[in-house]
Backbone as a ProteinNet text record, in pm:
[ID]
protein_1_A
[PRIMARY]
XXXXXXXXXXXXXXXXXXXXXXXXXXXXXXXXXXXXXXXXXXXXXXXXXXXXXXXXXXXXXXXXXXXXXXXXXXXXXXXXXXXXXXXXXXXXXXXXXXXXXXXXXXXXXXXXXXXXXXXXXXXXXXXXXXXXXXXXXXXXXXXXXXXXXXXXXXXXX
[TERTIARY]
-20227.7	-20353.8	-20458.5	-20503	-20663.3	-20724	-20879.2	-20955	-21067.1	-21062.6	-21180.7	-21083.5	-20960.4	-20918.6	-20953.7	-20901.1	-20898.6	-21072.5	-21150.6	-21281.2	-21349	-21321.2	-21317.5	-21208.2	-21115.2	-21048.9	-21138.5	-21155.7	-21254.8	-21394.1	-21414	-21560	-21548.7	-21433.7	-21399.1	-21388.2	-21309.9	-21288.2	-21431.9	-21460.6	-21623.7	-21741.7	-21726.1	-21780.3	-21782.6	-21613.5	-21575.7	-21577.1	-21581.4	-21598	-21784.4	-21845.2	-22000.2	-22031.4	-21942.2	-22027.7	-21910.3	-21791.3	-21713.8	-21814.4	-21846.5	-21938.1	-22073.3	-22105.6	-22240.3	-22232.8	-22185.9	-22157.9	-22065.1	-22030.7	-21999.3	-22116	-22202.9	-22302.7	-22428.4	-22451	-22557.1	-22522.2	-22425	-22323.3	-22320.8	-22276	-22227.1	-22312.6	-22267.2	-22395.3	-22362.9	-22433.5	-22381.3	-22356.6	-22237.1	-22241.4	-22287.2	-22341.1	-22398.4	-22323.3	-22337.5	-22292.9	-22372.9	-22293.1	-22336.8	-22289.5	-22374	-22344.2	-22341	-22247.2	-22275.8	-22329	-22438.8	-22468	-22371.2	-22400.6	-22318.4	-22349.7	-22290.7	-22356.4	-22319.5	-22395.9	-22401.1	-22328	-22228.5	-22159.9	-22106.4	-22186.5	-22140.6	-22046	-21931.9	-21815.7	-21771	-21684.4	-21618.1	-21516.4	-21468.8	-21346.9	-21217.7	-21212.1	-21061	-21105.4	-21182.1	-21237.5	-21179.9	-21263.3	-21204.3	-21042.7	-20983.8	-20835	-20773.4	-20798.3	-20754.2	-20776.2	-20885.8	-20923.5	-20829.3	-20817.1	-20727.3	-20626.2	-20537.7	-20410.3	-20378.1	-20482.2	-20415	-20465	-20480	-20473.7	-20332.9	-20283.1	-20226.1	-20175.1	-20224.5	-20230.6	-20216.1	-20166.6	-20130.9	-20193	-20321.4	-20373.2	-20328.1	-20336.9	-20291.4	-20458.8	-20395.6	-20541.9	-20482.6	-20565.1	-20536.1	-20347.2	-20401.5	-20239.5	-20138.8	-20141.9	-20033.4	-20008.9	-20065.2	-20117.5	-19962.9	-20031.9	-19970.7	-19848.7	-19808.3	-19688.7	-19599.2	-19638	-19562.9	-19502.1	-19637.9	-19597.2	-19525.7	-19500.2	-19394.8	-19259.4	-19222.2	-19145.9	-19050.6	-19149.6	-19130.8	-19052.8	-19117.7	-19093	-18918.3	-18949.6	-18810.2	-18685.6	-18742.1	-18602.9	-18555.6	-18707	-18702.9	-18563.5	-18649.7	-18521.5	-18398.1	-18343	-18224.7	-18163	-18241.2	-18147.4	-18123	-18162.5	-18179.8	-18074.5	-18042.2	-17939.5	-17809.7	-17839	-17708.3	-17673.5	-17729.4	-17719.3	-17684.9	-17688.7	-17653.3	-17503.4	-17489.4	-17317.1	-17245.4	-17275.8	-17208.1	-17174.7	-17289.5	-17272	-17158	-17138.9	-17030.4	-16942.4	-16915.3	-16786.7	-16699.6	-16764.8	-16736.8	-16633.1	-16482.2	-16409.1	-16366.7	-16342.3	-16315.2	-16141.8	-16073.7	-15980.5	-15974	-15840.9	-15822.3	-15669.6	-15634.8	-15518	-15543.3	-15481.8	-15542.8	-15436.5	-15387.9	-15292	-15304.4	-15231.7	-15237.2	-15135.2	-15186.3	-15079.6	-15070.6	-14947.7	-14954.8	-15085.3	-15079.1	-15209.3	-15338.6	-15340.6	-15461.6	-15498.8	-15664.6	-15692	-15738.2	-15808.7	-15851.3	-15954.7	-16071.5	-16212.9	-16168	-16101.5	-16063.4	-16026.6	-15958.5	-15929.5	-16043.5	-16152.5	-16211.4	-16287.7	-16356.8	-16412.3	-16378.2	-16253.5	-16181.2	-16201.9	-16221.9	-16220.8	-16397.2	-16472	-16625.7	-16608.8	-16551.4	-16619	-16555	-16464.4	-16352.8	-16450.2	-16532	-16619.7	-16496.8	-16442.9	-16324.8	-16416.9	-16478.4	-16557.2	-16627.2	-16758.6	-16916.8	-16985.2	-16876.8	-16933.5	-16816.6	-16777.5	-16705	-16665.1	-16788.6	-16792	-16752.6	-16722.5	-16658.6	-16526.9	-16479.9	-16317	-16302.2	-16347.4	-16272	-16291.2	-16400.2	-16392.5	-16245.6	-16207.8	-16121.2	-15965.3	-15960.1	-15898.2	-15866.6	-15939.8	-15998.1	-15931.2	-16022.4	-15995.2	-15828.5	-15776.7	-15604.2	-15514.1	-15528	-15459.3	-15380.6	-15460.9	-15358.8	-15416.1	-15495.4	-15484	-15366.1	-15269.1	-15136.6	-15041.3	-15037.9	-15010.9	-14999.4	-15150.2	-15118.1	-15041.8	-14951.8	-14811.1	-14828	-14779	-14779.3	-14754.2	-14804.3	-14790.4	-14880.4	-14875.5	-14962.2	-14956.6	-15121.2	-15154.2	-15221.9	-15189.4	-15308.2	-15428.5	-15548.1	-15630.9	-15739.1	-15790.8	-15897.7	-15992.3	-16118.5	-16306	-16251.4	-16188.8	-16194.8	-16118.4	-16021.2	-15961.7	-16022.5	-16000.4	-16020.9	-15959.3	-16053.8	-15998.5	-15866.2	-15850	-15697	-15589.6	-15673.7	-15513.9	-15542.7	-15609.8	-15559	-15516.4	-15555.2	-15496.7	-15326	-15324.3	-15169.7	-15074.9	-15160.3	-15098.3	-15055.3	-15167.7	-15188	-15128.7	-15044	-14919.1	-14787.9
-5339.6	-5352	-5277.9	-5252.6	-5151.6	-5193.6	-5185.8	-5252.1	-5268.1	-5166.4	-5186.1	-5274.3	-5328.9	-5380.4	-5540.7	-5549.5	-5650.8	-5734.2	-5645	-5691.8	-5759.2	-5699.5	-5717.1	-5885.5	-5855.2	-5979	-6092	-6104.8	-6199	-6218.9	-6108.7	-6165.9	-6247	-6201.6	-6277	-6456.8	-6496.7	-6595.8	-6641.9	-6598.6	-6663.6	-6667.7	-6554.8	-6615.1	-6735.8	-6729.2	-6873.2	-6951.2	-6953.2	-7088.8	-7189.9	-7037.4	-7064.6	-7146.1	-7085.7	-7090.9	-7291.5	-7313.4	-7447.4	-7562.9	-7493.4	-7561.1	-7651.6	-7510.7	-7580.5	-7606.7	-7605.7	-7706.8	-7861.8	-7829.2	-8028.8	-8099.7	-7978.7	-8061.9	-8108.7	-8004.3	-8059.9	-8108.6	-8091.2	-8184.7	-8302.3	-8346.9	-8513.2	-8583.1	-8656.3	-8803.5	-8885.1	-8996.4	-9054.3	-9177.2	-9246.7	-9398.1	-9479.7	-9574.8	-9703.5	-9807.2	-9844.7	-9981.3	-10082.6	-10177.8	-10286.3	-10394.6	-10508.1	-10599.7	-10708.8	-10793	-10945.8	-11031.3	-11078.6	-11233.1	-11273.3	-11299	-11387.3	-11517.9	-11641.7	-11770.4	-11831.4	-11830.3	-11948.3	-12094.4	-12069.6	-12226	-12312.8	-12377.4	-12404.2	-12514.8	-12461.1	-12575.8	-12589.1	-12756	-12775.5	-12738.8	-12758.8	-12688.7	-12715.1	-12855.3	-12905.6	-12851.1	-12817.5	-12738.1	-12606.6	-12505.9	-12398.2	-12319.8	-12468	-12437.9	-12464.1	-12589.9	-12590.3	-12455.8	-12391.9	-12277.8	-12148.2	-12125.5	-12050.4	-12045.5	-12179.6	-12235.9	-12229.4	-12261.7	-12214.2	-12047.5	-12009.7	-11848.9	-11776.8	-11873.6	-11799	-11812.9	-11834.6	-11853.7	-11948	-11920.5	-12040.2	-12030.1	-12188.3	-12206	-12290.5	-12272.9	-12380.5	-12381.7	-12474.2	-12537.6	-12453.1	-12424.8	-12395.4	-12469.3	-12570.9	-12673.2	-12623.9	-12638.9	-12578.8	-12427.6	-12346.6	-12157.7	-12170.4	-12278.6	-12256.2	-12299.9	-12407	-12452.9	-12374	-12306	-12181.6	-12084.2	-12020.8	-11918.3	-11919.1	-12042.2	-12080.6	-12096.7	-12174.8	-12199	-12021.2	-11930.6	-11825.7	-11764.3	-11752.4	-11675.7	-11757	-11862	-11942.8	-11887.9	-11849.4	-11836.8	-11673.9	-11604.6	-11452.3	-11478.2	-11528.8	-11573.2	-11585	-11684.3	-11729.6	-11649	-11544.2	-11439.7	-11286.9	-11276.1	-11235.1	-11215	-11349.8	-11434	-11396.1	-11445.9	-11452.1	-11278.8	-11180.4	-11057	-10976	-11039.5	-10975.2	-11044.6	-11150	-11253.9	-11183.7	-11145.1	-11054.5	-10911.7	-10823	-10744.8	-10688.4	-10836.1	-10822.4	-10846.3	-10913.2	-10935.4	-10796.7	-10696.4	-10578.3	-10446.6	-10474.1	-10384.8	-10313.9	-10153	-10115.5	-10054.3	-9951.1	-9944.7	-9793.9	-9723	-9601.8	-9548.3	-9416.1	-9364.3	-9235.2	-9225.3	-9144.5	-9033.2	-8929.7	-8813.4	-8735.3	-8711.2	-8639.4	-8537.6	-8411.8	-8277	-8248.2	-8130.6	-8082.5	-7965.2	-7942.4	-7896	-7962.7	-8090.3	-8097.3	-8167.9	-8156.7	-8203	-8330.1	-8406	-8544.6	-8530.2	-8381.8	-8444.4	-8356	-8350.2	-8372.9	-8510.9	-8570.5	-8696.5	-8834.1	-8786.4	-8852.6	-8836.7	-8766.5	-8695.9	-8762.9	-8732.2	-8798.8	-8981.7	-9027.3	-9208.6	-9175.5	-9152.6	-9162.1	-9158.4	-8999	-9006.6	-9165.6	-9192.6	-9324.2	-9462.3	-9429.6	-9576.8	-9644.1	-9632.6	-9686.1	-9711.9	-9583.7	-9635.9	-9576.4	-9643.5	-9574.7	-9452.1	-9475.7	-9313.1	-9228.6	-9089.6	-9068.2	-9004.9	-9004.9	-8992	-9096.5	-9223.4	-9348	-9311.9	-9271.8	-9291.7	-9181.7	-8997.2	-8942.8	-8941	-9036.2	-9049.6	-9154.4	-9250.1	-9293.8	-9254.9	-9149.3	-9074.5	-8904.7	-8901.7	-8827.9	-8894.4	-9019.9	-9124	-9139.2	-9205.5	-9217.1	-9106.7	-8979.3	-8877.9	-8842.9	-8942.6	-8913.6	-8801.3	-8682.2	-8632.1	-8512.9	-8553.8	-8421.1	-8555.1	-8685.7	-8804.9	-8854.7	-8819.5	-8814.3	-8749	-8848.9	-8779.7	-8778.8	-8627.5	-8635.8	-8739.9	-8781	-8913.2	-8969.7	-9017.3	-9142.1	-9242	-9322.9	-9418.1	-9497.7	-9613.4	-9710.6	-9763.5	-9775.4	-9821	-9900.2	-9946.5	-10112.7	-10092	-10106.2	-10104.3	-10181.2	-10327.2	-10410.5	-10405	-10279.3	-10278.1	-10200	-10187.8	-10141.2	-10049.8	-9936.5	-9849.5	-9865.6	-9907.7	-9928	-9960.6	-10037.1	-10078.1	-9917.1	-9913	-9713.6	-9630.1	-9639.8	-9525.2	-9600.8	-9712.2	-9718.1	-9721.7	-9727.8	-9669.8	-9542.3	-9487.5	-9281.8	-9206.9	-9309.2	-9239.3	-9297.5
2658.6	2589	2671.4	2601.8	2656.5	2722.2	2795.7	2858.7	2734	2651.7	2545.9	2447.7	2424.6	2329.6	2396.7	2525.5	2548.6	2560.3	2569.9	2588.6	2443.2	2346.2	2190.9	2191.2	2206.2	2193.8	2309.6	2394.3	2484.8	2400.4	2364.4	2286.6	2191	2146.2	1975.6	1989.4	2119.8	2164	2223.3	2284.3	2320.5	2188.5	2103.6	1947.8	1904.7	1855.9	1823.6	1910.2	2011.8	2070.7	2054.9	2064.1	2078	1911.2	1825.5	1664.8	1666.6	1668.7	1685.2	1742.3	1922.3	1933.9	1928.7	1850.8	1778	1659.4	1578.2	1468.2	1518.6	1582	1675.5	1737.9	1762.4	1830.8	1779.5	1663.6	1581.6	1438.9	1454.5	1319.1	1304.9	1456.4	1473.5	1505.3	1393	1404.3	1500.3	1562.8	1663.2	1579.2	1621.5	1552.7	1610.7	1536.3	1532	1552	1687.9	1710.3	1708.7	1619	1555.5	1605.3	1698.9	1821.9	1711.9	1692.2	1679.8	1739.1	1750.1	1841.7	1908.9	2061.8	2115.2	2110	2105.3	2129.1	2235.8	2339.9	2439.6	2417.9	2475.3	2424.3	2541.7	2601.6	2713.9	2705.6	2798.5	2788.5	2943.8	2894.7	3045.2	3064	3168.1	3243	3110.1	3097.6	2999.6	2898.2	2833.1	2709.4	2722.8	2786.9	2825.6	2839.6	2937.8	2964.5	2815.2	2729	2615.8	2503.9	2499.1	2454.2	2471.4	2616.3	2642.9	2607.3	2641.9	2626.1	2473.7	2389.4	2222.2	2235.3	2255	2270.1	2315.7	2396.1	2446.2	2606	2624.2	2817.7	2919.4	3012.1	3119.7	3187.5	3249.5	3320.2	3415.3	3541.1	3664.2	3747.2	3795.6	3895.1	3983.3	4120.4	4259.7	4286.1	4272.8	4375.3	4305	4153.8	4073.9	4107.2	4090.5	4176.2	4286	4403.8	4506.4	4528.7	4429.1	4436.9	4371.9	4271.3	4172.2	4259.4	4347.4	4427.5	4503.4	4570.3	4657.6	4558.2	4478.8	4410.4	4377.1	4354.4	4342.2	4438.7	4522.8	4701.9	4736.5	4698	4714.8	4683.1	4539.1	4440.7	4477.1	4518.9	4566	4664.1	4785	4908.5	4914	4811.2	4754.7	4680.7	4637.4	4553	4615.1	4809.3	4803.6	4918.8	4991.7	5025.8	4965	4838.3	4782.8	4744.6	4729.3	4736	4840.4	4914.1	5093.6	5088.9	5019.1	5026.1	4961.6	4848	4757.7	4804.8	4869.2	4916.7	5019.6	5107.2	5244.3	5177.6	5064.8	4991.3	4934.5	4912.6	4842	4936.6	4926.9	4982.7	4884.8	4986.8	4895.9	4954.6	4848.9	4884.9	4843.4	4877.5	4903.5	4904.4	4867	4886.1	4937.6	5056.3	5174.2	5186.9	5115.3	5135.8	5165.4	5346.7	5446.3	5432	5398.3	5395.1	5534.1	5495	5652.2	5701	5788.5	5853.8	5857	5787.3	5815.5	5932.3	5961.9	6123.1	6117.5	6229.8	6230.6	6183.5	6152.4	6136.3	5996	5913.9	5744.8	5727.6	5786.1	5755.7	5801.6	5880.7	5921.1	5787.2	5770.8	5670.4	5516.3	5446.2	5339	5384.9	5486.9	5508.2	5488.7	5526.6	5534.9	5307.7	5290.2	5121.6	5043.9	5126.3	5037.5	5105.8	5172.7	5207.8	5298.7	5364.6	5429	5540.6	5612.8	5750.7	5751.4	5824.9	5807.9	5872.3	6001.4	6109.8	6127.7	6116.1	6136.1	6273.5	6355.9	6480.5	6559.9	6541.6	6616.3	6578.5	6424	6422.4	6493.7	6528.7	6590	6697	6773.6	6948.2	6954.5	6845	6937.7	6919	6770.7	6821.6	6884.3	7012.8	7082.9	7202.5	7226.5	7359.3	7375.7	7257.8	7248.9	7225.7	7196.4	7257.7	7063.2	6995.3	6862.1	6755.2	6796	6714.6	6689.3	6711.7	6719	6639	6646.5	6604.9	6464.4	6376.9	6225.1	6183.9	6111.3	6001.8	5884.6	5800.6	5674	5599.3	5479.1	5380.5	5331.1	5232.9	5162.3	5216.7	5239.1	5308.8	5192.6	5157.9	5114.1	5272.5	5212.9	5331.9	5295.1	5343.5	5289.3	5372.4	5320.9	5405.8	5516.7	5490.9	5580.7	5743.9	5715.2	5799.9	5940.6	6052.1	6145.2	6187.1	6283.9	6335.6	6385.6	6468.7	6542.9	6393.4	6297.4	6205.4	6067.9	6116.4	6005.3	6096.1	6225.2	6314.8	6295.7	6292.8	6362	6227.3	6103.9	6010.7	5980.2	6024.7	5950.5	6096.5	6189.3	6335	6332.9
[MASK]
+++++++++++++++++++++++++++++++++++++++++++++++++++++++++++++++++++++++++++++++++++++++++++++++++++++++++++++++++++++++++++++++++++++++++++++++++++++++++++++

């Protein structure tokens, strides 16, 4: 596009914008808001809460407030308890097939993705420390979260 085309097109847009504008602005009427009376109605407290309460809503005093909130925090606690119980309960399990060539930090590696064990730098220091990485033998292994280093090493040698 041109520099003289494009200048024509910018004007055209600032036209219309100027002529939109002012017909919104001296067009529009403003509306009229129209207030109802309020009436002063003074009420007591059991009035009020009853008021509410067919509306809709739950009122507590302070003591009730605080006993709720606790009641609350409680049940938070207890479920939160029992979510950490459940949690340690959760093993998992695995079928661990060791070809030939492969090394200890593939197999360390394959136990970390299977959730079997959490670091895989503890399983290959200890086998590092015990002399077994020339030790893993080809085969299928079943293996369990719960089990321990020493009882998969002395399985997967």
């Amino acid at each position: 596009m041109s520099s003289k085309g494009l200048q024509s097109f910018s004007s055209g847009l600032f036209l219309a914008t100027a002529i939109l504008g002012g017909i919104y602005y001296f067009a529009h009427e403003p509306e009229q808001v129209v207030s109802q009376p309020v009436s002063n109605i003074d009420l007591t407290p059991a009035e009020m809460k009853q008021e509410l309460e067919e509306v809709g809503y739950i009122v507590f005093s302070e003591e009730e407030w605080v006993q709720e909130q606790e009641r609350s925090s409680q049940k938070e606690s207890d479920s939160a308890e029992s979510d950490s119980e459940v949690n340690e309960q959760i093993i998992y399990t695995m079928n661990l097939i060791i070809s030939s060539g492969m090394t200890s930090n593939e197999v360390a590696n394959q136990l970390v993705r299977g959730q079997i064990i959490e670091d895989r730098a503890v399983f290959l220091d200890y086998v590092h420390a015990n002399q077994l990485t020339q030790s893993l033998q080809v085969g299928e292994y079943q293996l369990r979260s719960d089990m321990t280093i020493e009882d998969i090493l002395d399985q997967l040698t």
